[in-house]
Structure formats: C-alpha cells, structure tokens
XYZ file of C-alpha atoms in Angstrom:
455
model
C -0.451 0.082 -0.107
C 3.195 2.588 0.915
C 4.412 1.811 -2.167
C 1.445 1.945 -4.345
C 0.609 5.494 -2.235
C 4.152 6.867 -3.419
C 3.939 6.061 -7.173
C 0.562 8.262 -6.986
C 2.210 10.942 -5.594
C 4.732 10.967 -8.506
C 2.437 10.787 -10.976
C 0.515 14.189 -9.276
C 3.862 15.924 -9.015
C 4.370 15.173 -12.626
C 0.600 16.374 -12.988
C 1.729 19.666 -11.841
C 4.498 20.089 -14.189
C 2.373 18.829 -17.091
C -0.679 21.674 -16.137
C 1.490 24.361 -16.183
C 3.423 23.367 -19.138
C 0.789 22.586 -21.730
C -1.765 25.648 -21.178
C -0.039 27.807 -24.127
C -0.179 25.188 -26.806
C -4.132 26.116 -27.482
C -5.889 29.391 -27.550
C -9.095 30.505 -28.396
C -11.008 34.289 -27.004
C -14.108 33.905 -24.921
C -16.790 35.930 -27.229
C -17.952 37.820 -23.458
C -15.493 39.232 -21.941
C -12.371 38.796 -25.007
C -10.434 36.760 -21.748
C -7.857 34.335 -23.998
C -9.090 31.086 -22.934
C -6.186 28.491 -23.323
C -7.782 24.578 -23.157
C -5.728 21.911 -22.986
C -7.619 19.770 -25.710
C -8.699 20.848 -29.333
C -11.159 23.523 -29.669
C -13.929 21.469 -31.443
C -13.920 19.149 -28.187
C -14.837 22.067 -26.077
C -17.782 23.013 -28.283
C -18.947 19.800 -28.249
C -18.949 19.099 -24.534
C -20.454 22.270 -23.805
C -23.638 21.723 -26.364
C -24.299 18.877 -23.750
C -23.843 20.575 -20.643
C -25.864 23.261 -22.014
C -28.783 20.769 -22.396
C -31.898 20.927 -20.719
C -32.081 17.718 -19.833
C -28.253 18.136 -18.181
C -29.026 21.391 -16.549
C -32.331 19.717 -15.023
C -30.233 16.570 -13.487
C -26.251 17.468 -12.891
C -26.263 18.291 -9.355
C -29.510 16.010 -8.349
C -28.113 12.568 -10.553
C -24.818 12.289 -8.861
C -26.101 13.080 -5.476
C -28.382 10.547 -5.735
C -26.058 7.928 -7.186
C -22.897 8.574 -5.018
C -25.125 8.099 -1.940
C -26.307 4.999 -2.710
C -23.258 3.906 -3.365
C -21.662 5.242 -0.491
C -24.601 3.482 1.813
C -22.343 0.029 1.737
C -19.342 2.025 3.141
C -21.421 4.412 5.247
C -19.379 3.848 8.666
C -16.505 6.209 8.272
C -18.185 9.264 8.284
C -20.211 8.115 11.711
C -17.307 7.321 12.719
C -15.491 10.869 12.596
C -18.703 12.449 13.782
C -18.363 9.618 17.109
C -14.792 10.869 17.647
C -15.332 13.926 17.692
C -18.612 15.347 18.518
C -20.340 12.259 20.197
C -22.691 14.347 22.563
C -23.933 16.770 19.782
C -27.704 16.732 20.394
C -29.779 19.343 19.468
C -32.911 20.206 17.484
C -33.059 23.427 15.443
C -32.721 20.844 12.283
C -36.467 20.444 12.624
C -37.453 24.017 11.905
C -33.962 24.970 9.702
C -35.195 23.318 7.050
C -38.107 25.291 5.975
C -36.132 28.460 6.607
C -35.992 29.428 2.342
C -39.759 28.483 1.938
C -40.590 31.510 4.590
C -38.215 33.423 2.776
C -39.493 32.641 -0.540
C -43.176 33.574 0.379
C -42.235 36.400 3.192
C -40.797 37.846 0.293
C -43.666 37.149 -2.269
C -45.629 38.649 0.015
C -43.566 41.360 0.687
C -43.672 42.692 -2.813
C -40.510 41.799 -4.166
C -41.019 40.564 -7.623
C -39.580 37.052 -8.242
C -39.855 34.427 -11.255
C -42.987 33.666 -11.110
C -46.526 34.658 -10.972
C -48.119 33.647 -7.491
C -50.242 30.808 -9.280
C -47.552 29.533 -11.254
C -45.105 29.430 -8.315
C -47.456 27.685 -6.152
C -48.094 25.091 -8.764
C -44.608 24.638 -9.091
C -44.218 24.442 -5.855
C -47.204 21.853 -4.885
C -45.460 19.467 -7.679
C -42.653 19.776 -6.168
C -43.787 19.015 -2.910
C -45.975 16.012 -3.969
C -42.921 14.655 -5.627
C -40.394 14.961 -3.082
C -42.948 13.518 -0.004
C -43.729 10.506 -2.345
C -40.350 9.575 -3.065
C -39.181 9.845 -0.085
C -42.281 8.188 1.796
C -41.794 5.358 -0.834
C -38.549 4.764 -0.048
C -38.459 4.930 3.768
C -41.335 2.142 3.949
C -39.854 0.137 1.478
C -36.190 -0.002 2.580
C -36.332 -0.170 6.496
C -33.211 1.340 6.945
C -31.974 1.502 11.055
C -31.025 5.089 11.690
C -27.396 5.643 13.379
C -28.752 6.503 16.960
C -30.918 2.790 16.705
C -34.484 4.381 16.892
C -36.227 3.204 13.900
C -36.289 2.280 10.439
C -36.752 4.948 8.357
C -33.486 6.811 8.288
C -32.949 6.247 3.910
C -33.405 9.125 2.477
C -33.492 11.585 5.127
C -36.787 13.788 4.778
C -34.743 16.723 6.467
C -32.170 17.186 3.706
C -35.025 16.476 0.853
C -37.498 18.589 2.525
C -34.594 21.667 2.863
C -32.689 21.132 -0.689
C -36.468 21.129 -2.246
C -37.108 24.421 -0.538
C -33.478 25.818 -1.095
C -34.024 24.946 -4.890
C -37.586 26.626 -5.000
C -35.875 29.696 -3.426
C -33.075 29.487 -5.592
C -35.678 29.658 -8.965
C -37.475 32.390 -7.808
C -34.945 34.624 -6.589
C -31.643 33.484 -8.256
C -31.886 35.564 -10.780
C -32.222 38.934 -8.734
C -28.964 37.687 -7.237
C -26.642 34.574 -7.397
C -26.210 35.187 -3.491
C -29.786 34.576 -2.964
C -29.359 30.965 -3.995
C -26.182 30.592 -2.147
C -27.555 31.872 1.100
C -31.069 28.715 0.669
C -28.210 26.784 -0.356
C -26.038 27.309 2.727
C -29.233 26.621 5.101
C -29.863 23.022 3.466
C -26.075 22.220 3.429
C -26.537 23.371 7.204
C -29.984 20.837 7.616
C -28.328 18.286 6.107
C -24.847 18.069 8.281
C -26.682 18.829 11.619
C -28.596 15.660 10.630
C -25.267 14.037 10.718
C -23.947 15.635 14.106
C -27.371 15.047 15.307
C -26.678 11.083 15.146
C -30.398 10.734 12.964
C -28.626 10.013 9.648
C -25.780 8.490 8.041
C -24.167 10.494 5.136
C -25.778 8.201 2.361
C -29.056 9.095 3.847
C -28.838 12.786 2.967
C -26.998 13.028 0.157
C -30.321 10.628 -1.662
C -32.633 13.066 0.334
C -30.386 16.286 -0.594
C -30.912 14.864 -4.506
C -34.092 14.089 -4.030
C -35.233 17.461 -2.905
C -33.528 18.825 -6.007
C -34.999 16.480 -8.629
C -38.120 17.163 -7.430
C -37.985 20.791 -7.811
C -36.767 20.395 -11.302
C -39.525 18.209 -12.410
C -42.323 20.166 -10.444
C -41.090 23.498 -12.775
C -40.601 21.759 -15.714
C -44.541 20.017 -15.494
C -45.615 23.734 -14.008
C -43.829 25.385 -17.480
C -45.953 22.712 -19.426
C -48.958 24.112 -17.953
C -48.440 27.634 -18.020
C -46.225 28.365 -20.925
C -45.351 31.623 -20.519
C -47.951 32.827 -18.927
C -46.890 34.204 -15.320
C -43.429 34.166 -16.062
C -41.426 37.438 -14.662
C -38.177 36.298 -15.803
C -37.364 33.384 -17.994
C -34.075 33.000 -17.191
C -33.502 32.269 -13.979
C -29.993 30.582 -14.069
C -26.634 32.219 -14.783
C -24.733 31.217 -17.319
C -21.008 30.897 -17.550
C -19.646 33.280 -20.434
C -16.131 33.447 -19.084
C -13.058 31.405 -18.248
C -11.234 32.729 -14.963
C -12.399 31.102 -11.583
C -11.323 33.970 -9.233
C -12.049 32.888 -6.006
C -13.709 29.431 -4.004
C -14.974 27.860 -1.172
C -16.022 24.981 -0.533
C -17.036 21.969 1.373
C -14.470 19.052 1.513
C -15.757 15.469 2.270
C -14.232 11.827 0.986
C -12.953 8.462 2.028
C -9.245 8.166 3.542
C -6.854 5.135 2.978
C -3.566 4.819 4.875
C -1.026 1.868 4.943
C -2.629 -1.406 5.990
C -0.195 -2.102 9.034
C 1.078 0.379 11.474
C 3.798 -1.335 13.645
C 4.739 0.577 16.872
C 6.520 -1.927 18.502
C 7.536 -5.511 17.473
C 4.786 -6.517 20.192
C 1.913 -3.626 19.018
C 1.023 -3.788 15.447
C -2.378 -2.332 14.157
C -4.161 -2.678 11.361
C -6.228 0.389 9.548
C -9.152 0.066 7.445
C -10.906 2.866 5.482
C -11.411 6.385 7.007
C -13.206 9.869 6.404
C -12.069 13.044 6.202
C -14.457 16.372 6.134
C -13.318 20.270 5.674
C -12.837 23.388 4.353
C -11.145 24.161 1.203
C -10.564 27.628 -0.574
C -8.298 29.348 -2.863
C -8.092 32.656 -4.601
C -6.928 32.662 -8.559
C -4.078 34.775 -8.920
C -4.326 34.182 -13.158
C -6.862 31.725 -14.264
C -4.398 28.978 -14.262
C -2.487 29.728 -11.002
C -3.547 30.570 -7.429
C -3.112 30.333 -3.528
C -5.045 28.415 -1.130
C -5.810 26.425 1.939
C -7.436 23.626 3.226
C -8.470 23.162 7.169
C -9.137 19.032 7.415
C -10.444 16.859 10.549
C -10.000 12.934 9.339
C -10.466 9.599 11.635
C -9.348 6.331 10.534
C -10.193 2.767 12.365
C -7.479 0.842 13.869
C -7.661 -2.397 14.939
C -4.823 -3.778 17.294
C -3.453 -7.289 15.734
C -0.900 -7.943 19.224
C 0.789 -10.492 21.187
C 0.650 -8.998 24.460
C -1.316 -10.828 27.009
C -5.151 -9.929 28.116
C -7.377 -12.343 30.088
C -9.405 -14.772 28.817
C -12.346 -13.191 29.305
C -11.515 -10.063 27.774
C -11.094 -8.201 24.537
C -8.939 -5.312 23.487
C -10.673 -2.198 21.370
C -8.882 0.164 19.797
C -9.803 4.256 19.527
C -9.657 5.479 15.413
C -6.368 7.367 14.214
C -7.351 11.004 14.314
C -5.873 13.984 13.194
C -6.380 17.708 12.233
C -4.610 19.048 9.535
C -4.067 22.607 8.197
C -2.304 22.844 4.838
C -1.881 25.823 2.183
C 0.016 26.616 -1.167
C -0.038 26.523 -5.063
C -3.536 25.712 -6.713
C -3.547 25.076 -10.583
C -6.328 24.714 -12.804
C -6.535 24.169 -16.703
C -10.033 24.664 -18.691
C -11.164 20.726 -20.894
C -14.434 23.756 -21.761
C -15.774 26.981 -21.062
C -17.425 24.050 -17.729
C -15.000 21.580 -17.141
C -11.661 22.600 -15.190
C -8.862 20.181 -14.185
C -7.018 21.098 -11.031
C -3.741 19.822 -8.824
C -2.361 21.550 -6.267
C 1.188 21.354 -4.192
C 0.052 22.180 -0.485
C 2.266 21.832 3.065
C 1.065 22.790 6.207
C 0.941 21.586 10.278
C -1.311 18.833 11.881
C -2.143 17.568 14.941
C -2.901 13.824 16.030
C -5.246 13.757 18.598
C -3.859 10.764 20.580
C -5.666 7.511 21.299
C -5.527 4.434 22.930
C -6.420 0.801 23.782
C -8.913 -0.529 26.714
C -9.139 -3.829 27.461
C -13.015 -4.673 28.033
C -14.448 -7.490 30.014
C -18.042 -7.560 31.717
C -18.254 -7.760 35.355
C -18.986 -10.999 36.899
C -21.732 -9.518 39.209
C -22.854 -7.243 38.044
C -22.713 -8.270 34.112
C -21.732 -4.440 33.730
C -19.375 -3.346 31.066
C -16.045 -2.408 32.571
C -13.382 -0.506 30.469
C -9.515 -0.122 31.470
C -6.122 1.669 29.501
C -4.214 -0.780 28.069
C -2.307 1.427 25.804
C -2.239 5.151 25.904
C -0.849 7.463 22.430
C -0.309 10.953 23.342
C -0.917 14.199 21.360
C 1.788 14.764 18.637
C 2.332 17.804 16.061
C 4.014 16.960 12.925
C 4.299 18.971 9.413
C 2.564 17.657 6.128
C 2.726 17.906 2.590
C 0.562 16.945 0.185
C -0.517 17.416 -3.793
C -3.374 16.028 -5.593
C -5.554 15.732 -8.941
C -9.379 17.398 -9.912
C -11.854 17.402 -12.205
C -14.421 20.287 -11.807
C -17.573 21.397 -13.283
C -18.663 24.820 -13.400
C -22.316 24.648 -13.128
C -23.257 27.852 -12.195
C -21.803 31.727 -12.432
C -20.946 31.011 -8.415
C -21.269 26.886 -7.884
C -18.685 24.664 -8.912
C -18.660 20.950 -7.858
C -15.394 19.409 -7.449
C -14.208 15.198 -7.427
C -10.642 14.821 -6.676
C -8.050 12.142 -5.615
C -5.647 14.017 -2.535
C -2.219 12.616 -1.282
C -0.527 13.471 1.828
C 2.794 12.111 3.872
C 3.165 13.236 7.340
C 6.176 12.052 9.775
C 4.871 11.223 12.840
C 6.747 10.924 16.368
C 4.121 8.442 18.275
C 4.632 8.352 21.829
C 2.933 5.496 23.787
C 2.731 3.947 27.258
C 1.258 0.117 28.291
C -0.835 1.211 31.121
C 0.165 -2.227 33.071
C 3.703 -1.085 32.141
C 5.769 1.852 34.079
C 3.783 3.917 31.876
C 6.933 6.663 30.839
C 6.294 7.033 27.543
C 8.012 5.664 23.928
C 8.887 6.947 20.876
C 7.642 5.284 17.368
C 8.544 7.268 13.977
C 6.510 6.880 11.440
C 6.255 8.275 8.028
C 2.102 8.158 7.309
C 1.001 8.606 3.763
C -2.813 9.207 2.526
C -4.752 8.722 0.127
C -8.240 10.506 -0.340
C -11.050 9.650 -2.878
C -13.571 12.628 -2.711
C -15.938 15.358 -3.864
C -16.582 19.004 -3.277
C -19.041 21.753 -3.810
C -18.279 25.515 -3.648
C -19.323 28.618 -3.799
C -17.311 30.761 -6.615
C -17.511 34.496 -6.945
C-alpha cells in the first residue's frame, strides 16, 4: 500500500508540472469577456462538451442524479463518516434542524408577500411548488417504507433517505428558481441553509451520510421536475423572468470556498513495536477548502481538514481470557496552504491540481481492555495502551476534475495525497507508564468530492 501511494504521489507531481506547461498550446477567445482561454484539448472538443452541458436535461439533473447515485454507493460504506462524528462530537444533540429546513420556504413566501418580484406569478409559483412537494414527499416516504434502513442511533427503521435533507434542498431549489435571477447570493444563502440542515442530521446521529446525500438529490430533482411540469402547463403565462440561471460566459475562476468530504486510506499496517501492531481500514475526512486565483491558471489557497482512520490492534500482548481489546481511531486535524492550479478543458470543465504544506495534530488515542463484570454483568473498560497528542508537519498534492455548474457554483471530484512524519509517543498502562517513541512516516490517499461557492 505504501509503495502504491508513493507512485501516485510521483504521478501527481508530474501532473502539476504538466498542467503548467501544457496551457500554452491552444488559445481561443471568450466572446463575452474577450479573455484569452487556453484549453487542454482541441477547440472542437470543448464545443461538443458545451452542447451537452448546456442541454435542458443536463441542467435539470447534473447535481441531483450524481448525489443520488453517489449516496446509493456510499450506503455500502457509510460507517467511516459516522465514526468521524462519534470521535469529535459524540454528545451533539440539538433540535434546530427540525425548523431550519423550512427557512427557504418562509423566505420565499415572505419576500413574495412583501412585493419582491420573483421569476413567477403567485399562481405559477404555487403550482410549481405543489408539484415539487408532492414528488418529493411521495418518493421519500415510499423509499423509507420499502428500504427499512435503521437509523445510526438505533431508534427506527426509516433512515434512508433523509426527509429533512430532501425538504431542505427542495425548499432551497424553490428559492433559487424564484429569486436566483435577482442575485446569485440568494441561491448561495438558501443552499447554505440546506447544507447546514443536512450536516446537522449527521451531527445529531439521526442519519447516515448516504441518507442525506440521496435526500438532497431527491429534493433538488423533485423541484426541477415540478417546475418543468408547471412550465408545460403555463407556457409563458405568469413568467416574469424566463432565464433564472446564470450562464458561465467567462474563463477564469477568481475564488472558491467549499465543503470537502472523502474516503481516506492509509498503509494497512502500522507497527509501534514488534509486539504492538495496528491494522487500519478506510476512514473519512471532512473539512473546508478555498483558493484565490491570481491568474486563470494559478492561485493560492488553503484547507482545514479533520480525519478519522479506524484502527484494530494486532498484538501478541496477553489479556485475560474473558476480556478483549478495543482500539480507538487515528484522528488528525490538519491545516495546509500552497499553490493551486487550474486548466480548462471546456468552458465548464476544469482539470486541477495543488501543492500544499502545513501543520497537523494527532489527537492521541489508545487501546482499552474490555470485559463484563461477573457480579454486575456491566461492561468494564480500563486503559491498556495510551498514545500522546503529537504535532507534525505535512505535505500533499492532488488532482481534481471540476464542473462549473453556475456562475457561483463549482462541483469537484478529487484524489488527494498527503505525507506526514509523525512521532508517536505511547505507554502500556500495565507497565512503568513511561512514554516510548515510534517514528512513523504516514502516507494517505483521499478520494472524494466537494461543492464550492465561486465568486
């Protein structure tokens, strides 16, 4: 695993140099801004790609369908994200998400009632929203009844998909349809509220990450279909602003800020000593990432990430016959900054890379010995191995493929690599409790996606 990660690292370094060198080979001019645009591929290919991405069916499905498909796939590997929640905020329980999901709807009706002109007349808007709500509610409730997925807190069998997320993103898309024409910041605000609702469902331990992803996709797609059906019924009647989405007509990204989420893999085997060895499994990483582009191709940026990698101890150390060992996760928080690179494939698709360096903190953890008390039959835990907090430097790179969906929305898939020399200090609770040291050079790969605000 370690050699494979190193090969990926060398490939990404090569790609960074390739990205910078290849941009000079093709040059066209953007008609709206008269800005020189250099594409990675020939001029005809971007035009073909643009025809597809500008099509009506693509505009209706390019966010919702990937969310539904990805969420369905993540359903088979959903535990790592819950482990991240349990490691960092295990006692988080707040009920504000029951009301937060309706905020875009309240804003929509309130602004309309106050006389702020929107895309549609009252009749057309209410018809569109009624179709949207009916489609969303029917889809979510039928799926909940058929699938019978248990909630992560074990309370019920109606976890998949998330109704709160579906409602929140349906409401946000309604608000975007009606008021995004006035300013893209209305749309950004609505989708920020919807995202906060979905994240809160995860933090409250009420849903798996797959639940909220599929719920969000259903909410968006239901609204797209609801407005499409209303458009067929009303035609141009009651339509105040026919074009409610901003077209991408320029070539350079000025800045972006987004939510980062991915699956993280480390070397399968970590050895602290000949007797103390750990096996790792796929974990998760979440955080925020942003960059400012000085030119269309080069920028500076930073990321703040929290990771949790499950570990299982594989040791020859003896424990009582009625006990077993339980390992904590390898938890880190890292912050990095450096150079970001972007190369347009077409006016909406971009190939990206980055070279970063920064600072991190290993949260410390350990191994517990666990047994059931013979008298009370209650579970008892005791320290077996303790690992100390440690600070470390890290360096990394990555490759990404971005889709510039709207003027202020960028979706990105990525593969990131990090390397970090970590000095792990530990002691055995049954021994002298004096710390021993183990120097580790840890490599990791993160495969994931991010949704970004662009301005």
